[in-house]
XYZ file of C-alpha atoms in Angstrom:
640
model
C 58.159 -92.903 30.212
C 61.688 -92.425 31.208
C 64.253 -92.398 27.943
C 67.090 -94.683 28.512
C 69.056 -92.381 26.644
C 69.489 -89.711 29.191
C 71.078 -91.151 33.129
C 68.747 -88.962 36.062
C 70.025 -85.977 37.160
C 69.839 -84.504 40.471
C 67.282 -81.755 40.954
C 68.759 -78.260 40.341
C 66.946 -76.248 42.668
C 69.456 -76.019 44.971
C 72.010 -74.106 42.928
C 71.021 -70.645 42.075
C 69.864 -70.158 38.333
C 72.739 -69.602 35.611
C 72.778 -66.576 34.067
C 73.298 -66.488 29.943
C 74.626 -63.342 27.659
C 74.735 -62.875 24.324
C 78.041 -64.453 23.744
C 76.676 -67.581 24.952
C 73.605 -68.384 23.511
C 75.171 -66.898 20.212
C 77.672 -70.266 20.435
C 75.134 -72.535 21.455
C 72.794 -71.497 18.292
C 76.006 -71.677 15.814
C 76.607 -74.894 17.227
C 73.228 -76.170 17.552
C 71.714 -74.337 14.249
C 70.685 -77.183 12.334
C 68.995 -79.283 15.237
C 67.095 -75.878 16.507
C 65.883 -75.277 13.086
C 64.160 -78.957 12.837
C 63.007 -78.366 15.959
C 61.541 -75.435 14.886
C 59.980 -76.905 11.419
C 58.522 -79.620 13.563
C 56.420 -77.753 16.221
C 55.329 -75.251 13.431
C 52.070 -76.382 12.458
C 51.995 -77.868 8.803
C 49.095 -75.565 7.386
C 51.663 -72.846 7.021
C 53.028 -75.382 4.031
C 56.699 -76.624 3.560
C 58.195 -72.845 2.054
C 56.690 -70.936 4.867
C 57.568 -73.343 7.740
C 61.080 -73.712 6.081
C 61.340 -69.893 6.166
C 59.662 -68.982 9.961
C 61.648 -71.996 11.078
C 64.882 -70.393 9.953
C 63.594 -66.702 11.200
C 62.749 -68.253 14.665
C 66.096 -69.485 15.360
C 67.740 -66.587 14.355
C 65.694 -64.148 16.597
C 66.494 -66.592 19.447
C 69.182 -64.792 21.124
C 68.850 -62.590 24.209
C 69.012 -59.105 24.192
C 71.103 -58.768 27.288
C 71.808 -61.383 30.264
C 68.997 -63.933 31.014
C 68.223 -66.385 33.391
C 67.539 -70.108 32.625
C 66.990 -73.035 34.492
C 69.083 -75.934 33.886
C 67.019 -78.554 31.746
C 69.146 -81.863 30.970
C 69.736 -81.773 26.761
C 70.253 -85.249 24.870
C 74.540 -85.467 24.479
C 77.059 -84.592 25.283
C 78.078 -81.606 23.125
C 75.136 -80.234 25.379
C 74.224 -81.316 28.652
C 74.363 -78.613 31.179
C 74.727 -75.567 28.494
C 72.337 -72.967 29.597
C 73.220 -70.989 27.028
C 71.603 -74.080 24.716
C 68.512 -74.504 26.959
C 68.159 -71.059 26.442
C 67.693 -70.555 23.153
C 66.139 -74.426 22.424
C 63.198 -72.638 24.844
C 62.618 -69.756 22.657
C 62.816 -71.204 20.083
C 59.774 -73.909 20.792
C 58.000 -70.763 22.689
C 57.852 -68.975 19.221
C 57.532 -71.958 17.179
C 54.179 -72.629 19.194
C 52.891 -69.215 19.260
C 53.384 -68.946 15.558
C 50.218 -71.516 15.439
C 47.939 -69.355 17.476
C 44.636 -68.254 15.261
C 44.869 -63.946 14.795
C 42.413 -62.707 16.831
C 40.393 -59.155 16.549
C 40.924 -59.211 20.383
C 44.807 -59.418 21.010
C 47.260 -57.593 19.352
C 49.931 -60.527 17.132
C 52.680 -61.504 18.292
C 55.954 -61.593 15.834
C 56.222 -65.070 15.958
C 52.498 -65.064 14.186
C 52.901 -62.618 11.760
C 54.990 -63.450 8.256
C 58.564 -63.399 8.783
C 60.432 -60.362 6.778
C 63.992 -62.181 6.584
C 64.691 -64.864 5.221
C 63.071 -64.291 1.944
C 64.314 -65.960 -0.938
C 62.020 -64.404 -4.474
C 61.239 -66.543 -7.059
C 62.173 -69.847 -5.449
C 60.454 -72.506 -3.360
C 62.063 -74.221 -0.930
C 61.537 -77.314 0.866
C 63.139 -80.186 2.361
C 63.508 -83.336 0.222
C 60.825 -85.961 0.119
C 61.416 -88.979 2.020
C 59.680 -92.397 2.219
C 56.212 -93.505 3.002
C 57.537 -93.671 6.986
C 57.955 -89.964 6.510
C 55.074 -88.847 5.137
C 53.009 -91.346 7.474
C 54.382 -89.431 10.337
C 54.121 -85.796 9.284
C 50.557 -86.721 8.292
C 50.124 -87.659 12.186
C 51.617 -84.872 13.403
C 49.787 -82.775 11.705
C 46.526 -84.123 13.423
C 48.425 -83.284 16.954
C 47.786 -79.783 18.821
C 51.033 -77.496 18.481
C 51.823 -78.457 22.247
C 51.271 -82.674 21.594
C 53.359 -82.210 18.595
C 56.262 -80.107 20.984
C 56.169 -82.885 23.299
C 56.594 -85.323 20.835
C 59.497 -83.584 19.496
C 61.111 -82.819 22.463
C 60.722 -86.858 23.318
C 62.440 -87.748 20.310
C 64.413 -85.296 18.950
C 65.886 -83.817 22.482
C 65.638 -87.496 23.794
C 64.466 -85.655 26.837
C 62.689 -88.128 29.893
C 58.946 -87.049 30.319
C 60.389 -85.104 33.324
C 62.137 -82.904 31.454
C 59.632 -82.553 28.797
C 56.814 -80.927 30.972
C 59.599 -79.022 32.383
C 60.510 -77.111 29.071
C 56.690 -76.896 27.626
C 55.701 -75.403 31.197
C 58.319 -72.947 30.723
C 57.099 -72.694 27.750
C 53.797 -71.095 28.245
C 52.069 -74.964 27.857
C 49.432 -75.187 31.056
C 48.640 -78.791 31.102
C 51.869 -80.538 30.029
C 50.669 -83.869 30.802
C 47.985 -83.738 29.009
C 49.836 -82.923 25.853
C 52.092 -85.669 26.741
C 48.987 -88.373 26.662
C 48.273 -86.508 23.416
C 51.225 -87.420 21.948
C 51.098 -90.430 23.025
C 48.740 -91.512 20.230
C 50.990 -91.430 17.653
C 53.664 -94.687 17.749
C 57.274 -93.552 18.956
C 59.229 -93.721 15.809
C 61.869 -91.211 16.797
C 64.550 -92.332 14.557
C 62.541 -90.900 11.675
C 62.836 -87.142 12.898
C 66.412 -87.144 11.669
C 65.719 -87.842 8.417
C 65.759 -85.569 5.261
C 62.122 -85.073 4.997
C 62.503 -83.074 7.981
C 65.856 -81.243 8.022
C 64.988 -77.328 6.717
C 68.499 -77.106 5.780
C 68.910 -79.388 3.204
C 66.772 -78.284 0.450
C 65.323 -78.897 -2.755
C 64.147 -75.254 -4.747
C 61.778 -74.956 -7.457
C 60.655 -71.905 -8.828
C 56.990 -70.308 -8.041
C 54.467 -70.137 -10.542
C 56.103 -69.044 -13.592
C 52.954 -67.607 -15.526
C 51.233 -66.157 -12.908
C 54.268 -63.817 -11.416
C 55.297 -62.929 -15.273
C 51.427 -62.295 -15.323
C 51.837 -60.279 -12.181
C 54.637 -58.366 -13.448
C 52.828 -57.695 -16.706
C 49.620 -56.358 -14.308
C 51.899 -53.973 -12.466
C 53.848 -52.770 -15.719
C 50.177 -51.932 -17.315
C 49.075 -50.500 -14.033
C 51.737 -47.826 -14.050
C 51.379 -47.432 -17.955
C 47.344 -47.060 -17.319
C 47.578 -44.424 -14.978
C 50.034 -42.081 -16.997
C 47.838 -42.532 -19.808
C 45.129 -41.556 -17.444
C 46.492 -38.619 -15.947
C 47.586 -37.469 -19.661
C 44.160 -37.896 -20.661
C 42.522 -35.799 -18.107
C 43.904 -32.920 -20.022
C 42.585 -34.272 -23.481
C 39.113 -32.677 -25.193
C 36.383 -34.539 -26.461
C 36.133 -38.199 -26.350
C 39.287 -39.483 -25.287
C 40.796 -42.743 -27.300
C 37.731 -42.579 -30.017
C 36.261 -45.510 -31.418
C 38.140 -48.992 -30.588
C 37.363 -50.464 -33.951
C 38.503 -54.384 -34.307
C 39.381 -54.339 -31.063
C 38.042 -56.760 -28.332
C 36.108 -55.865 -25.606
C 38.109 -54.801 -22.702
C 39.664 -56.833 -19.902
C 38.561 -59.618 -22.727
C 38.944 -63.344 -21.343
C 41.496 -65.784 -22.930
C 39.069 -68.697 -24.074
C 41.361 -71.713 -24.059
C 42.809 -70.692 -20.728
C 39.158 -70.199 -19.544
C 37.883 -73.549 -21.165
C 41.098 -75.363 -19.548
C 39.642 -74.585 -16.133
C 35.705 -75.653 -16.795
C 34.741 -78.915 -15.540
C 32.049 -79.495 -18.015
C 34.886 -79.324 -21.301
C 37.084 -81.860 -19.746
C 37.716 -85.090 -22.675
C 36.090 -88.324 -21.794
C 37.066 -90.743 -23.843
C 34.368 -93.453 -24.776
C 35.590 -97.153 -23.068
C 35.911 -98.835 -26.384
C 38.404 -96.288 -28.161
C 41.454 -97.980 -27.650
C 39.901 -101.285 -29.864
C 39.622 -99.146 -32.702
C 42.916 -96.511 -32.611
C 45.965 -97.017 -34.515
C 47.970 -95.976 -31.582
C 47.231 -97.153 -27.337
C 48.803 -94.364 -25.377
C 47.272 -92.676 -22.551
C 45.316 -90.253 -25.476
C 42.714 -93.348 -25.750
C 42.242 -94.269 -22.192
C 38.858 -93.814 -20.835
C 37.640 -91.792 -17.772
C 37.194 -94.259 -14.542
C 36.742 -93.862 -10.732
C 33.332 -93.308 -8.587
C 33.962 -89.951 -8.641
C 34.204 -88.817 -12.609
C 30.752 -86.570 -12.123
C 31.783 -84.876 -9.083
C 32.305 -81.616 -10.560
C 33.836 -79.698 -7.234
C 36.235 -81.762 -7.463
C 37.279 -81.872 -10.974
C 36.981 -78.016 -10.853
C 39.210 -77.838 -7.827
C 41.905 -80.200 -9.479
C 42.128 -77.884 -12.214
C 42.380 -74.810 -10.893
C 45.084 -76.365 -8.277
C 46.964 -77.190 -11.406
C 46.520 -73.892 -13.035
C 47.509 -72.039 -10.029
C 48.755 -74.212 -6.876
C 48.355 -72.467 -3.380
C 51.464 -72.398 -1.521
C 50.252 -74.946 0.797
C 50.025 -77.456 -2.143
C 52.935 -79.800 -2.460
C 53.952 -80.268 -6.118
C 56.396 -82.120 -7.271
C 57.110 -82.690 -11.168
C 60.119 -85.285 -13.319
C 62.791 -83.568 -14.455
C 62.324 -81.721 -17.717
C 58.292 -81.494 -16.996
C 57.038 -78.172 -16.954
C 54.569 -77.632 -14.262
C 52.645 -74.664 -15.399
C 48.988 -75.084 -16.254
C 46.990 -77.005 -19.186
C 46.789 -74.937 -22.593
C 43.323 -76.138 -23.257
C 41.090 -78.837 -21.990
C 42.778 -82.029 -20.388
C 41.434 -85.633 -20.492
C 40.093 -86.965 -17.223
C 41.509 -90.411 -16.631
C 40.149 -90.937 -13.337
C 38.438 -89.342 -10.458
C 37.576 -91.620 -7.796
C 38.966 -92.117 -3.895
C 42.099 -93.944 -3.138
C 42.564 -94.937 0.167
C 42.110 -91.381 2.528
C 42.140 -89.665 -0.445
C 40.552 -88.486 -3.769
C 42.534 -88.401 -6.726
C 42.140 -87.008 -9.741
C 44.741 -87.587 -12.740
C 44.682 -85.449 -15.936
C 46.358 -85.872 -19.085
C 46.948 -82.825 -21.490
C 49.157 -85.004 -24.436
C 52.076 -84.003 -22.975
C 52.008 -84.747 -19.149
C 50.073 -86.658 -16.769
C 48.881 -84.732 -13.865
C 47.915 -86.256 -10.554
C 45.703 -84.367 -7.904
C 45.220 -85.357 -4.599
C 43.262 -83.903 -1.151
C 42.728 -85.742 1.927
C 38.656 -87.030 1.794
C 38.196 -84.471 4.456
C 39.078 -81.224 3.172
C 41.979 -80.047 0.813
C 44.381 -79.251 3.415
C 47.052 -80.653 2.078
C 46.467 -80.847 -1.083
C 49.331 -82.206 -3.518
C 50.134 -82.193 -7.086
C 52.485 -84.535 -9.070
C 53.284 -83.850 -12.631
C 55.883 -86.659 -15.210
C 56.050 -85.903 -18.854
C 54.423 -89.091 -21.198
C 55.338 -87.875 -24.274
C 55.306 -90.081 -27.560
C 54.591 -93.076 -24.970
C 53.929 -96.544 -26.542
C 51.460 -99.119 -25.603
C 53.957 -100.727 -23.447
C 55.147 -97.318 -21.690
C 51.244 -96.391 -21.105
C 50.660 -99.448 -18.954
C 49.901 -98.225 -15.903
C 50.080 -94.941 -13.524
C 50.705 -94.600 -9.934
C 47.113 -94.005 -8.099
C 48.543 -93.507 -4.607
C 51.300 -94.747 -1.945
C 50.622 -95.706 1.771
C 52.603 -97.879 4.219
C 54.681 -98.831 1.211
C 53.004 -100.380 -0.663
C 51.842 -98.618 -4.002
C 48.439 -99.128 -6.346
C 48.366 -98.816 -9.940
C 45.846 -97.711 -12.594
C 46.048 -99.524 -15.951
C 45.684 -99.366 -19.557
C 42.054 -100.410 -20.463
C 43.748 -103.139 -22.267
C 45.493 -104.798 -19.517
C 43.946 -108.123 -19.028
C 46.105 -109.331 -15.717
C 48.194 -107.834 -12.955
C 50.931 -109.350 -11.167
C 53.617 -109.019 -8.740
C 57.208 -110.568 -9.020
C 60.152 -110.218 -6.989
C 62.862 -109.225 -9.512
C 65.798 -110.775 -7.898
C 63.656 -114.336 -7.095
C 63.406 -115.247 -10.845
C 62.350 -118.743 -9.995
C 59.433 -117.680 -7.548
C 56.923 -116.880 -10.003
C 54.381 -113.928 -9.997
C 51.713 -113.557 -7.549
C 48.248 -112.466 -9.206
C 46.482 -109.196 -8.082
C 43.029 -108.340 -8.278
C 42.285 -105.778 -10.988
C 39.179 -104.281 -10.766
C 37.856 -101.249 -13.205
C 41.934 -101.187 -13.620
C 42.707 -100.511 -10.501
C 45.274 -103.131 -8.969
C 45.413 -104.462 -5.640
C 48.136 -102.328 -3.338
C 51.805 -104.453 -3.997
C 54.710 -103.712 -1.886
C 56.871 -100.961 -3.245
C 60.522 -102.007 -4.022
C 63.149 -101.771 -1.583
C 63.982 -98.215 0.350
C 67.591 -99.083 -0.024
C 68.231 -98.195 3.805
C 71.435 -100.307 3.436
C 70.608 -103.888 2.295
C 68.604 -104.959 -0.569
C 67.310 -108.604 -0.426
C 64.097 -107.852 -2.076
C 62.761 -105.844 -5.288
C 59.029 -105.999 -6.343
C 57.659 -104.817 -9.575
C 54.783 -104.849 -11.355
C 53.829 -107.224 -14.406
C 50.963 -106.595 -17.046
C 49.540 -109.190 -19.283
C 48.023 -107.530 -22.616
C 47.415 -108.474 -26.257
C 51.284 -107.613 -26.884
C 52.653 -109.971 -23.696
C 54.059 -109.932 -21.014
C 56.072 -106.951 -19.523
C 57.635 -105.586 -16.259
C 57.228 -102.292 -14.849
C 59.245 -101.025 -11.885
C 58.044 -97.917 -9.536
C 61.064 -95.592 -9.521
C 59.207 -92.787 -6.980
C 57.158 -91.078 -9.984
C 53.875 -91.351 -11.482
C 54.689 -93.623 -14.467
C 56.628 -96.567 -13.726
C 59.790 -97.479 -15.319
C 59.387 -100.007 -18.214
C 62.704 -102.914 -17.851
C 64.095 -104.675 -21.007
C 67.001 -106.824 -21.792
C 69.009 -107.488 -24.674
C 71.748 -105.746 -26.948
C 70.952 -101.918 -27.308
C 68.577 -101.743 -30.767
C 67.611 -105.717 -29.819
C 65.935 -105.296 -27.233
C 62.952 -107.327 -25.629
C 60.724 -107.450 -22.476
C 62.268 -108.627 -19.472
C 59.349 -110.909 -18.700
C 61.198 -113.993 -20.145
C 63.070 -116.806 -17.891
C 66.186 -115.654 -19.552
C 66.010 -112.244 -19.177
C 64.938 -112.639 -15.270
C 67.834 -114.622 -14.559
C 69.795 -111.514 -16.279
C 68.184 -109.007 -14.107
C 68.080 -110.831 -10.666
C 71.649 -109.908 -9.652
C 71.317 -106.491 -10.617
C 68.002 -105.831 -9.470
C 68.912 -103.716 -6.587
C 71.079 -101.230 -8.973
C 67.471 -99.784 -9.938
C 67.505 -97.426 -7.022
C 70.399 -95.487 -8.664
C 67.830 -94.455 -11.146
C 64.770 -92.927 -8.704
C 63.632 -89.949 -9.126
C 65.037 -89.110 -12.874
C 62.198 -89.047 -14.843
C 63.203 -92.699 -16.439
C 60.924 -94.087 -19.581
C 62.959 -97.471 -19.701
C 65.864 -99.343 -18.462
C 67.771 -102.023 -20.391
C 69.881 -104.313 -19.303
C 72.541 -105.970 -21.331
C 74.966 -108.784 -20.323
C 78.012 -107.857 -22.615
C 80.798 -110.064 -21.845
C 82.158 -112.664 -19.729
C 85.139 -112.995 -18.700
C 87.655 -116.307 -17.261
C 89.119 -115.500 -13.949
C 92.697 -115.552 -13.620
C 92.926 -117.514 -10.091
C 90.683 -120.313 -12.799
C 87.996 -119.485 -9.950
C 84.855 -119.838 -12.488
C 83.184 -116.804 -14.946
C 82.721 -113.607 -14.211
C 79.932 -111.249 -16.026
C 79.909 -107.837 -17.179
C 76.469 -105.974 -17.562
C 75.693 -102.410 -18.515
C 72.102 -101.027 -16.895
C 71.255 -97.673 -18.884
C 68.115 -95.812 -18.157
C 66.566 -93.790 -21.020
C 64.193 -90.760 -20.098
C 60.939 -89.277 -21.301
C 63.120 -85.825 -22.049
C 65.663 -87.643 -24.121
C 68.529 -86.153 -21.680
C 69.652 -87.037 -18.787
C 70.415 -91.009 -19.365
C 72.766 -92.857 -16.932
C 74.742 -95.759 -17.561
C 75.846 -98.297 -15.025
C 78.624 -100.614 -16.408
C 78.710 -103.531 -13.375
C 80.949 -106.784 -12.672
C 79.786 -109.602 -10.828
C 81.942 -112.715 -9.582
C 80.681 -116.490 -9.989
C 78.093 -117.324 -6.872
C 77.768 -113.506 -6.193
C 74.754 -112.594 -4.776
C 74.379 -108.830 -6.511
C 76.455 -106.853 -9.452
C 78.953 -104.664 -8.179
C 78.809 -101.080 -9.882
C 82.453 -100.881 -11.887
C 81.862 -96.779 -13.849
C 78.765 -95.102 -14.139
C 78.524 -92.458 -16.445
C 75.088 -89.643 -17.560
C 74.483 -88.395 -21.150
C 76.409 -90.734 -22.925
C 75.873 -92.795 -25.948
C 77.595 -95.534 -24.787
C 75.504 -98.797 -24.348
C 72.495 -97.414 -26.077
C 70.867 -97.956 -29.603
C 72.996 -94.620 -31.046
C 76.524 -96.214 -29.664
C 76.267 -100.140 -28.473
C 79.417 -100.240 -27.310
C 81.334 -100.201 -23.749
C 84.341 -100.361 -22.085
C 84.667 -100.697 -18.496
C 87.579 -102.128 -15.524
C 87.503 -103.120 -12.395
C 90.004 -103.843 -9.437
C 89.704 -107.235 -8.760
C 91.208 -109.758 -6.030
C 91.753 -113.245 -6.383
C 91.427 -116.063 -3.792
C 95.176 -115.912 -3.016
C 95.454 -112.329 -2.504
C 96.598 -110.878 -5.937
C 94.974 -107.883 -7.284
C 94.319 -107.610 -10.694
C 92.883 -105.175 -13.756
C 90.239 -106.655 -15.459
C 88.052 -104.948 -18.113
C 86.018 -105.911 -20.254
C 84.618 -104.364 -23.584
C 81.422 -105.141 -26.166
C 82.028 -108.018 -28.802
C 83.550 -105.338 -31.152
C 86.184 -104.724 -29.632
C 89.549 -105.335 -31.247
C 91.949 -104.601 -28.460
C 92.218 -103.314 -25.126
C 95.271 -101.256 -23.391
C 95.685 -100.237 -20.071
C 97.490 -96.359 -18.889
C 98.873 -94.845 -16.392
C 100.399 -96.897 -13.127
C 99.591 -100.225 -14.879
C 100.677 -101.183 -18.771
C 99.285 -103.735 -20.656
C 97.165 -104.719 -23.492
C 95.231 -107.514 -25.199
C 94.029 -108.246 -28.630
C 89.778 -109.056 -28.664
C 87.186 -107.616 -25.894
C 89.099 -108.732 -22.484
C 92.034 -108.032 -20.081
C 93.767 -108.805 -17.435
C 96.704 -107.555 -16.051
C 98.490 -108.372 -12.565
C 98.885 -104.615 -10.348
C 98.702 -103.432 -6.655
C 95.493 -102.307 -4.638
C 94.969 -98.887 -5.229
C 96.535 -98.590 -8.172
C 95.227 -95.609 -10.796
C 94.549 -96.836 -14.415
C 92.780 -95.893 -17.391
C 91.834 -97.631 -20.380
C 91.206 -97.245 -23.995
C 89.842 -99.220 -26.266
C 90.060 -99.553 -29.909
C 86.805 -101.243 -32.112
C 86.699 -103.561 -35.528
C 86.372 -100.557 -37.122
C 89.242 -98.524 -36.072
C 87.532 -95.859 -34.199
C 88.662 -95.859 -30.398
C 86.552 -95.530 -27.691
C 87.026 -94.654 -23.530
C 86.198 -96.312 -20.632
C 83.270 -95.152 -18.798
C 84.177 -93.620 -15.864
């Protein structure tokens, strides 16, 4: 397959081989560092998981460079920045050499290679690191590269990261060390060619995301060590000591005496099952009464793997957790929620009264193996709806509340298009399409709508376990956003959700509070504040957004995080906007909550106006601040 990226070269056997120094691979790796080290990552097989490949990655590429003057033959490279740099296709060639030795099985019957062993530098104590998650494309892809041999998954790489022609590919893996490059090249043709997704995040190991390693075990490693030492002093002192030694222990437990709620939080056979009909008789639904589902709920391997994953995770295991959820292990027995097989998988989700923890392995082994944690605290009936069972090829299925009578799924910004029904079965929904990826339009935004006892109710996936409840209405008034009014308030701002992924968000409101008369007499405009509470209580972020008459989506005016603003504790808000009218003129227009008293404008533009609104003619690109002053004296700032 010849890329169409790269024009044919002429053969370069008839110019004598380039020779390349120090000096000049040195530049070409500076230059190059980032691309070598995802090439790196990329060949490296994915059973090393995403620390150690992020750290041999980085440890390959820096032991790249020749040790004196070496000779390489001129391989075309994919732009211009490199074509015809031998010092580049160089080092690119030891660096996939050692990248696919560093998969080779130790042997009894060779002696390791470097590349194999551990690497000593980088090491970074403490601290994970890996690259940040992408989408379901992503993972989809790493999952199939994975299944490639180390030489299929070079090839691949080389295809679509180098952008090299198949030429040029066998070229480099036969010098290399590969001895059937074509081969590998029909190998990799079995997975589809979606290049483009090699240069994103999920696989750049130098933009990274750290989390710390496991917390208790390494202070209970430390501990060990610090009692080791003091054990053998003691010992050696006591070697010199008549008689009996210590003498009787009294009260004291046995020795080397187990911890019984740590041991009990790790036994299959204590796990809580809750009996089906709880919830009917409980003065509270939250995830405490739901009952244990899934085909696989007696399968104690796996239930006793799941919890000893989540009491100490391997370093292959990929765990991921909300912001302010602790990740360390269960205190005492958890609740089983479900057990069953999703998709490829089998899942396993826990709940210990503070967190909900999901466990997953691939139905063929537990290579692999990932664990998600979010933090459900003091979660109401409406919050405890549903949880995420599992993502694939977008689209995302949901287990819900025992009483759930009906599933749905609605396109938020089609208010008028009405809710499409999904099967539920045992709780378990039919997959939906996740919302949008945001990869620079947003014309669609699908959540998820449960029917119970209470009403109706919309939940939006946010890229966490627990989905995001949505309300509308004036902060301490607020209501469902299942309603024909409150959909028609949401549709235009649907899209601003994606500011909130990834935050650990219990709830987002939104609140339409004011419109204001354009000055060009061009219709209504509307003001609307979006703010997304979390399960920690912290971390909140406010979105104060304008949107024009016949606009299609709310445009995002100040944004502020931990404020009171726009929330039960403060309902007020202030926000302005540079705005420009059908004939050119540019204009200040703010807008504040109903009690407001007057608003003044500082800095490059002056003004003010008595009640909640203002507009004042300026210049684009002018610099102004506002203040506002409420019914009841007290001022109050613009959010920024």
């Amino acid at each position: 397959m010849q890329s169409q990226d790269v024009a044919p070269r002429p053969a370069a056997a008839a110019s004598p081989e380039p020779f390349v120094d120090v000096e000049q691979a040195e530049a070409a790796l500076v230059e190059h560092y980032p691309r070598l080290v995802r090439l790196a990552y990329l060949v490296l097989p994915p059973s090393l998981g995403r620390n150690r490949r992020v750290l041999t990655a980085h440890a390959l590429t820096q032991r790249a460079l020749p040790r004196g003057r070496a000779s390489t033959p001129v391989i075309p490279a994919q732009s211009t920045g490199r074509d015809g740099d031998p010092g580049y296709a160089f080092v690119r060639l030891q660096v996939l050499r050692s990248a696919l030795e560093a998969g080779l099985p130790l042997t009894f019957k060779a002696r390791p290679k470097r590349s194999q062993l551990p690497p000593l530098l980088p090491q970074v104590w403490g601290l994970r690191l890996f690259p940040r998650s992408g989408g379901a494309d992503e993972l989809a892809l790493d999952q199939q590269l994975s299944a490639l041999s180390a030489p299929a998954r070079a090839a691949y790489v080389l295809r679509g990261l180098e952008r090299l022609p198949d030429g040029d590919v066998r070229r480099v893996l036969a010098a290399a060390g590969v001895e059937e490059p074509d081969l590998m090249l029909e190998e990799a043709d079995t997975v589809a060619a979606q290049y483009a997704l090699l240069d994103s995040p999920e696989f750049d190991p130098c933009s990274l995301q750290a989390r710390p390693t496991d917390l208790m075990r390494r202070r209970q490693h430390m501990k060990a060590a610090l009692a080791a030492v003091a054990a053998v002093a003691v010992c050696g002192a006591l070697l010199g000591l008549p008689g009996d030694g210590w003498g009787p222990d009294g009260a004291a437990a046995p020795p080397y005496a187990q911890n019984p709620a740590a041991q009990a939080a790790l036994d299959p056979a204590q796990v809580i099952r809750v009996p089906a009909t709880a919830w009917q008789a409980a003065s509270r639904n939250d995830f405490s009464v739901w009952p244990a589902r899934g085909d696989l709920t007696e399968d104690t391997a796996l239930l006793r793997r799941a919890l000893a994953v989540w009491a100490r995770p391997g370093e292959t295991v990929q765990v991921s957790a909300t912001p302010g959820t602790p990740s360390g292990g269960p205190s005492g027995p958890a609740q089983l929620l479900y057990a069953g097989s999703v998709d490829n998988a089998r899942v396993v989700i826990l709940y210990d009264g503070l967190r909900i923890a999901r466990y997953a392995e691939p139905k063929d082994g537990t290579q692999g193996a990932a664990l998600d944690f979010a933090r459900v605290d003091g979660a109401s009936s409406a919050e405890a709806g549903a949880v995420v069972l599992g993502r694939a090829d977008g689209n995302v299925r949901y287990l819900t509340a025992p009483w759930v009578k009906k599933a749905a799924e609605r396109d938020l910004m089609k208010p008028s298009s009405g809710a499409m029904d999904l099967d539920l079965k045992d709780g378990i929904t039919a997959p939906l399409a996740g919302p949008s990826q945001q990869n620079g339009s947003c014309t669609s935004w699908n959540v998820l709508q449960l029917t119970d006892q209470g009403g109706t109710r919309l939940l939006s996936d946010l890229g966490e376990l627990v989905p995001a409840r949505l309300t509308t209405g004036r902060p301490g008034e607020t209501r469902e956003a299942s309603g024909a009014a409150a959909l028609r308030t949401w549709a235009p701002y649907a899209c601003s959700l994606s500011a909130m992924r990834s935050a650990g968000v219990r709830t987002v409101n939104a609140w339409a509070y004011a419109q204001q008369s354009l000055p060009d007499a061009s219709g209504t405009a509307q003001w609307l504040c979006t703010r997304a509470e979390t399960w920690r209580g912290g971390g909140t972020r406010v979105l104060a957004q304008f949107r024009t008459p016949g606009g299609a989506y709310g445009a995002v005016a100040a944004k502020a995080e931990n404020v009171p603003a726009c929330g039960p504790r403060d309902p007020n808000v202030l926000a302005g906007v540079l705005w420009k009218s059908g004939d050119g003129s540019w204009y200040l227009l703010a807008a504040g909550s109903k009690d407001t008293a007057s608003i003044s404008a500082t800095g490059a533009v002056k003004g003010s106006a008595q009640g909640n609104l203002l507009a004042v003619r300026t210049k684009e690109g002018t610099q102004a601040g506002l203040k506002g002053t409420l019914d009841s004296g007290r001022s109050i700032d613009a959010l920024r």
